[in-house]
PDB file of C-alpha atoms in Angstrom:
ATOM      1  CA  MET K   1       0.342  -0.132   0.265  1.00  0.00           C
ATOM      2  CA  HIS K   2       2.950   2.371   0.701  1.00  0.00           C
ATOM      3  CA  ASP K   3       4.091   2.102  -2.808  1.00  0.00           C
ATOM      4  CA  PHE K   4       0.670   2.760  -4.009  1.00  0.00           C
ATOM      5  CA  LEU K   5       0.491   5.746  -2.129  1.00  0.00           C
ATOM      6  CA  ALA K   6       3.953   6.830  -2.751  1.00  0.00           C
ATOM      7  CA  ALA K   7       3.153   6.590  -6.487  1.00  0.00           C
ATOM      8  CA  LEU K   8      -0.362   8.641  -6.218  1.00  0.00           C
ATOM      9  CA  LEU K   9       1.473  11.274  -4.288  1.00  0.00           C
ATOM     10  CA  GLY K  10       4.246  11.609  -6.679  1.00  0.00           C
ATOM     11  CA  GLY K  11       1.868  11.944  -9.648  1.00  0.00           C
ATOM     12  CA  ALA K  12      -0.421  14.443  -8.049  1.00  0.00           C
ATOM     13  CA  MET K  13       3.000  16.688  -7.471  1.00  0.00           C
ATOM     14  CA  ILE K  14       3.844  16.004 -11.046  1.00  0.00           C
ATOM     15  CA  GLY K  15       0.325  17.382 -12.022  1.00  0.00           C
ATOM     16  CA  ALA K  16       0.936  20.229  -9.376  1.00  0.00           C
ATOM     17  CA  ALA K  17       4.034  21.281 -10.608  1.00  0.00           C
ATOM     18  CA  ALA K  18       2.773  21.257 -14.370  1.00  0.00           C
ATOM     19  CA  ILE K  19      -0.252  23.340 -13.710  1.00  0.00           C
ATOM     20  CA  ILE K  20       1.997  25.734 -11.513  1.00  0.00           C
ATOM     21  CA  VAL K  21       4.633  26.270 -14.206  1.00  0.00           C
ATOM     22  CA  MET K  22       1.789  27.068 -16.699  1.00  0.00           C
ATOM     23  CA  ALA K  23       0.166  29.424 -14.556  1.00  0.00           C
ATOM     24  CA  SER K  24       2.841  31.206 -13.253  1.00  0.00           C
ATOM     25  CA  ASN K  25       5.020  31.580 -16.403  1.00  0.00           C
ATOM     26  CA  GLY K  26       2.720  30.310 -19.739  1.00  0.00           C
ATOM     27  CA  ARG K  27       5.196  27.610 -20.155  1.00  0.00           C
ATOM     28  CA  VAL K  28       5.007  23.946 -20.614  1.00  0.00           C
ATOM     29  CA  MET K  29       7.013  21.767 -17.778  1.00  0.00           C
ATOM     30  CA  GLY K  30       9.151  20.044 -20.183  1.00  0.00           C
ATOM     31  CA  VAL K  31      12.312  19.027 -17.865  1.00  0.00           C
ATOM     32  CA  SER K  32      14.606  18.536 -20.900  1.00  0.00           C
ATOM     33  CA  GLY K  33      13.880  21.943 -22.102  1.00  0.00           C
ATOM     34  CA  ILE K  34      14.184  23.395 -18.722  1.00  0.00           C
ATOM     35  CA  VAL K  35      17.565  21.896 -17.894  1.00  0.00           C
ATOM     36  CA  SER K  36      18.913  22.651 -21.333  1.00  0.00           C
ATOM     37  CA  SER K  37      18.067  26.150 -21.026  1.00  0.00           C
ATOM     38  CA  LEU K  38      20.162  26.582 -17.997  1.00  0.00           C
ATOM     39  CA  LEU K  39      23.281  25.341 -20.213  1.00  0.00           C
ATOM     40  CA  PRO K  40      25.533  27.555 -21.790  1.00  0.00           C
ATOM     41  CA  PRO K  41      25.780  30.074 -23.959  1.00  0.00           C
ATOM     42  CA  PHE K  42      24.773  32.500 -20.960  1.00  0.00           C
ATOM     43  CA  GLY K  43      23.156  35.936 -22.006  1.00  0.00           C
ATOM     44  CA  LYS K  44      23.621  39.131 -19.841  1.00  0.00           C
ATOM     45  CA  ASP K  45      19.925  38.473 -18.528  1.00  0.00           C
ATOM     46  CA  TRP K  46      20.353  34.590 -17.729  1.00  0.00           C
ATOM     47  CA  LEU K  47      19.861  34.738 -14.168  1.00  0.00           C
ATOM     48  CA  THR K  48      16.686  37.140 -14.488  1.00  0.00           C
ATOM     49  CA  GLN K  49      15.190  34.837 -17.387  1.00  0.00           C
ATOM     50  CA  ASN K  50      16.021  31.499 -15.651  1.00  0.00           C
ATOM     51  CA  GLY K  51      15.298  31.918 -12.002  1.00  0.00           C
ATOM     52  CA  TRP K  52      12.024  29.960 -12.175  1.00  0.00           C
ATOM     53  CA  ARG K  53      14.024  27.243 -14.090  1.00  0.00           C
ATOM     54  CA  LEU K  54      16.803  27.297 -11.305  1.00  0.00           C
ATOM     55  CA  SER K  55      13.840  26.826  -8.528  1.00  0.00           C
ATOM     56  CA  PHE K  56      12.305  24.053 -10.464  1.00  0.00           C
ATOM     57  CA  LEU K  57      15.686  22.160 -10.541  1.00  0.00           C
ATOM     58  CA  GLY K  58      16.080  23.048  -6.776  1.00  0.00           C
ATOM     59  CA  GLY K  59      12.742  21.469  -6.144  1.00  0.00           C
ATOM     60  CA  VAL K  60      13.796  18.415  -8.063  1.00  0.00           C
ATOM     61  CA  ILE K  61      16.883  18.074  -5.946  1.00  0.00           C
ATOM     62  CA  ALA K  62      15.140  18.907  -2.710  1.00  0.00           C
ATOM     63  CA  ALA K  63      12.235  16.467  -3.093  1.00  0.00           C
ATOM     64  CA  PRO K  64      14.411  13.231  -1.862  1.00  0.00           C
ATOM     65  CA  LEU K  65      15.555  15.273   0.917  1.00  0.00           C
ATOM     66  CA  THR K  66      12.112  15.759   2.064  1.00  0.00           C
ATOM     67  CA  TYR K  67      11.368  12.442   1.393  1.00  0.00           C
ATOM     68  CA  LEU K  68      14.061  11.405   3.921  1.00  0.00           C
ATOM     69  CA  ALA K  69      13.098  14.021   6.257  1.00  0.00           C
ATOM     70  CA  ALA K  70       9.386  12.922   6.263  1.00  0.00           C
ATOM     71  CA  PHE K  71      10.078   8.998   6.483  1.00  0.00           C
ATOM     72  CA  GLY K  72      13.616   8.770   8.111  1.00  0.00           C
ATOM     73  CA  VAL K  73      15.112   6.904   5.168  1.00  0.00           C
ATOM     74  CA  PRO K  74      16.171   7.717   1.580  1.00  0.00           C
ATOM     75  CA  PRO K  75      13.630   7.163  -1.107  1.00  0.00           C
ATOM     76  CA  VAL K  76      14.741   3.535  -2.886  1.00  0.00           C
ATOM     77  CA  VAL K  77      16.398   3.957  -6.311  1.00  0.00           C
ATOM     78  CA  GLU K  78      16.970   0.390  -8.130  1.00  0.00           C
ATOM     79  CA  MET K  79      19.300   0.068 -10.992  1.00  0.00           C
ATOM     80  CA  ASN K  80      19.103  -3.087 -12.689  1.00  0.00           C
ATOM     81  CA  ALA K  81      21.461  -2.178 -15.373  1.00  0.00           C
ATOM     82  CA  GLY K  82      25.413  -1.844 -15.813  1.00  0.00           C
ATOM     83  CA  LEU K  83      27.050   1.637 -16.254  1.00  0.00           C
ATOM     84  CA  THR K  84      27.400   1.072 -20.047  1.00  0.00           C
ATOM     85  CA  LEU K  85      23.844   0.359 -20.581  1.00  0.00           C
ATOM     86  CA  LEU K  86      22.831   3.471 -18.437  1.00  0.00           C
ATOM     87  CA  ILE K  87      24.960   5.738 -20.201  1.00  0.00           C
ATOM     88  CA  ALA K  88      23.813   4.118 -23.557  1.00  0.00           C
ATOM     89  CA  SER K  89      20.045   4.897 -22.482  1.00  0.00           C
ATOM     90  CA  GLY K  90      20.554   8.153 -21.385  1.00  0.00           C
ATOM     91  CA  LEU K  91      22.244   9.360 -25.127  1.00  0.00           C
ATOM     92  CA  PHE K  92      19.519   7.791 -26.817  1.00  0.00           C
ATOM     93  CA  VAL K  93      16.706   9.668 -24.664  1.00  0.00           C
ATOM     94  CA  GLY K  94      18.710  12.576 -25.008  1.00  0.00           C
ATOM     95  CA  VAL K  95      18.866  12.507 -28.939  1.00  0.00           C
ATOM     96  CA  GLY K  96      15.090  11.562 -28.798  1.00  0.00           C
ATOM     97  CA  THR K  97      14.181  14.559 -26.865  1.00  0.00           C
ATOM     98  CA  VAL K  98      15.770  16.737 -29.451  1.00  0.00           C
ATOM     99  CA  ILE K  99      14.534  15.118 -32.794  1.00  0.00           C
ATOM    100  CA  GLY K 100      10.901  15.094 -30.786  1.00  0.00           C
ATOM    101  CA  SER K 101      11.115  18.567 -29.436  1.00  0.00           C
ATOM    102  CA  GLY K 102      10.339  17.570 -25.980  1.00  0.00           C
ATOM    103  CA  CYS K 103      10.434  15.235 -23.375  1.00  0.00           C
ATOM    104  CA  THR K 104       7.996  12.721 -21.509  1.00  0.00           C
ATOM    105  CA  SER K 105       6.870  15.292 -19.108  1.00  0.00           C
ATOM    106  CA  GLY K 106       6.331  18.077 -21.941  1.00  0.00           C
ATOM    107  CA  HIS K 107       4.542  15.786 -24.381  1.00  0.00           C
ATOM    108  CA  GLY K 108       3.119  13.123 -21.834  1.00  0.00           C
ATOM    109  CA  VAL K 109       2.049  15.207 -18.974  1.00  0.00           C
ATOM    110  CA  CYS K 110       1.534  18.616 -20.289  1.00  0.00           C
ATOM    111  CA  GLY K 111       1.291  18.361 -24.163  1.00  0.00           C
ATOM    112  CA  LEU K 112      -1.768  15.388 -23.441  1.00  0.00           C
ATOM    113  CA  ALA K 113      -3.566  17.710 -20.762  1.00  0.00           C
ATOM    114  CA  ARG K 114      -3.636  20.359 -23.677  1.00  0.00           C
ATOM    115  CA  LEU K 115      -4.917  17.862 -26.306  1.00  0.00           C
ATOM    116  CA  SER K 116      -2.246  18.367 -28.345  1.00  0.00           C
ATOM    117  CA  GLY K 117      -2.078  16.125 -31.594  1.00  0.00           C
ATOM    118  CA  ARG K 118       1.733  16.535 -31.870  1.00  0.00           C
ATOM    119  CA  SER K 119       2.223  15.268 -28.102  1.00  0.00           C
ATOM    120  CA  LEU K 120      -0.287  12.465 -28.718  1.00  0.00           C
ATOM    121  CA  ALA K 121       1.902  11.018 -31.667  1.00  0.00           C
ATOM    122  CA  ALA K 122       5.277  11.604 -29.660  1.00  0.00           C
ATOM    123  CA  THR K 123       3.837  10.047 -26.730  1.00  0.00           C
ATOM    124  CA  LEU K 124       2.627   7.036 -28.837  1.00  0.00           C
ATOM    125  CA  ILE K 125       5.913   6.448 -30.369  1.00  0.00           C
ATOM    126  CA  PHE K 126       7.922   6.932 -27.404  1.00  0.00           C
ATOM    127  CA  MET K 127       5.550   4.567 -25.149  1.00  0.00           C
ATOM    128  CA  THR K 128       5.814   2.066 -28.061  1.00  0.00           C
ATOM    129  CA  THR K 129       9.656   2.195 -28.568  1.00  0.00           C
ATOM    130  CA  ALA K 130       9.783   1.729 -24.652  1.00  0.00           C
ATOM    131  CA  ILE K 131       7.438  -1.276 -24.603  1.00  0.00           C
ATOM    132  CA  ALA K 132       9.119  -2.876 -27.775  1.00  0.00           C
ATOM    133  CA  THR K 133      12.931  -2.041 -26.089  1.00  0.00           C
ATOM    134  CA  VAL K 134      12.006  -3.826 -22.405  1.00  0.00           C
ATOM    135  CA  LEU K 135      10.629  -6.919 -24.606  1.00  0.00           C
ATOM    136  CA  ILE K 136      13.706  -7.130 -26.576  1.00  0.00           C
ATOM    137  CA  MET K 137      15.902  -6.474 -23.622  1.00  0.00           C
ATOM    138  CA  ARG K 138      13.644  -9.219 -21.882  1.00  0.00           C
ATOM    139  CA  ILE K 139      14.115 -11.841 -24.724  1.00  0.00           C
ATOM    140  CA  LEU K 140      17.869 -11.340 -24.971  1.00  0.00           C
ATOM    141  CA  GLY K 141      18.338 -11.423 -21.279  1.00  0.00           C
ATOM    142  CA  LEU K 142      20.177  -8.000 -21.270  1.00  0.00           C
ATOM    143  CA  GLY K 143      20.121  -5.378 -18.685  1.00  0.00           C
ATOM    144  CA  GLY K 144      18.627  -7.018 -15.624  1.00  0.00           C
ATOM    145  CA  LEU K 145      15.550  -7.098 -17.056  1.00  0.00           C
ATOM    146  CA  SER K 146      15.023 -11.044 -17.522  1.00  0.00           C
TER     147      SER K 146
END
């Protein structure tokens, strides 16, 4: 039951964050866009234009610390894959967010909520790809997913 409640609370927090970002900035809460906007080149108004992005990223970092304070244990993060597979996966996801002009939070959470056809297409493609990838990895016995 704890896992269910944690997932429910996490989903509600992601939804609330998406609403807050849209209401306060008129922007979609796409994490890849938020993080990539913090990278160089830096303009003269960088801090003024990116204060909300830094606050968002600070919240992402503070969340597990808040969990630790509330429950007395850190959140469990289980990685069943080797470092090489994690790096390769991260590179594929990074390339996918560039090609798809957004990430799972931008398209899957915010875009679908706005009834965006482009986000629906992107979400169907990345979810289908994720399902196929897990199936192939399980069949091949790779990545600790078997």
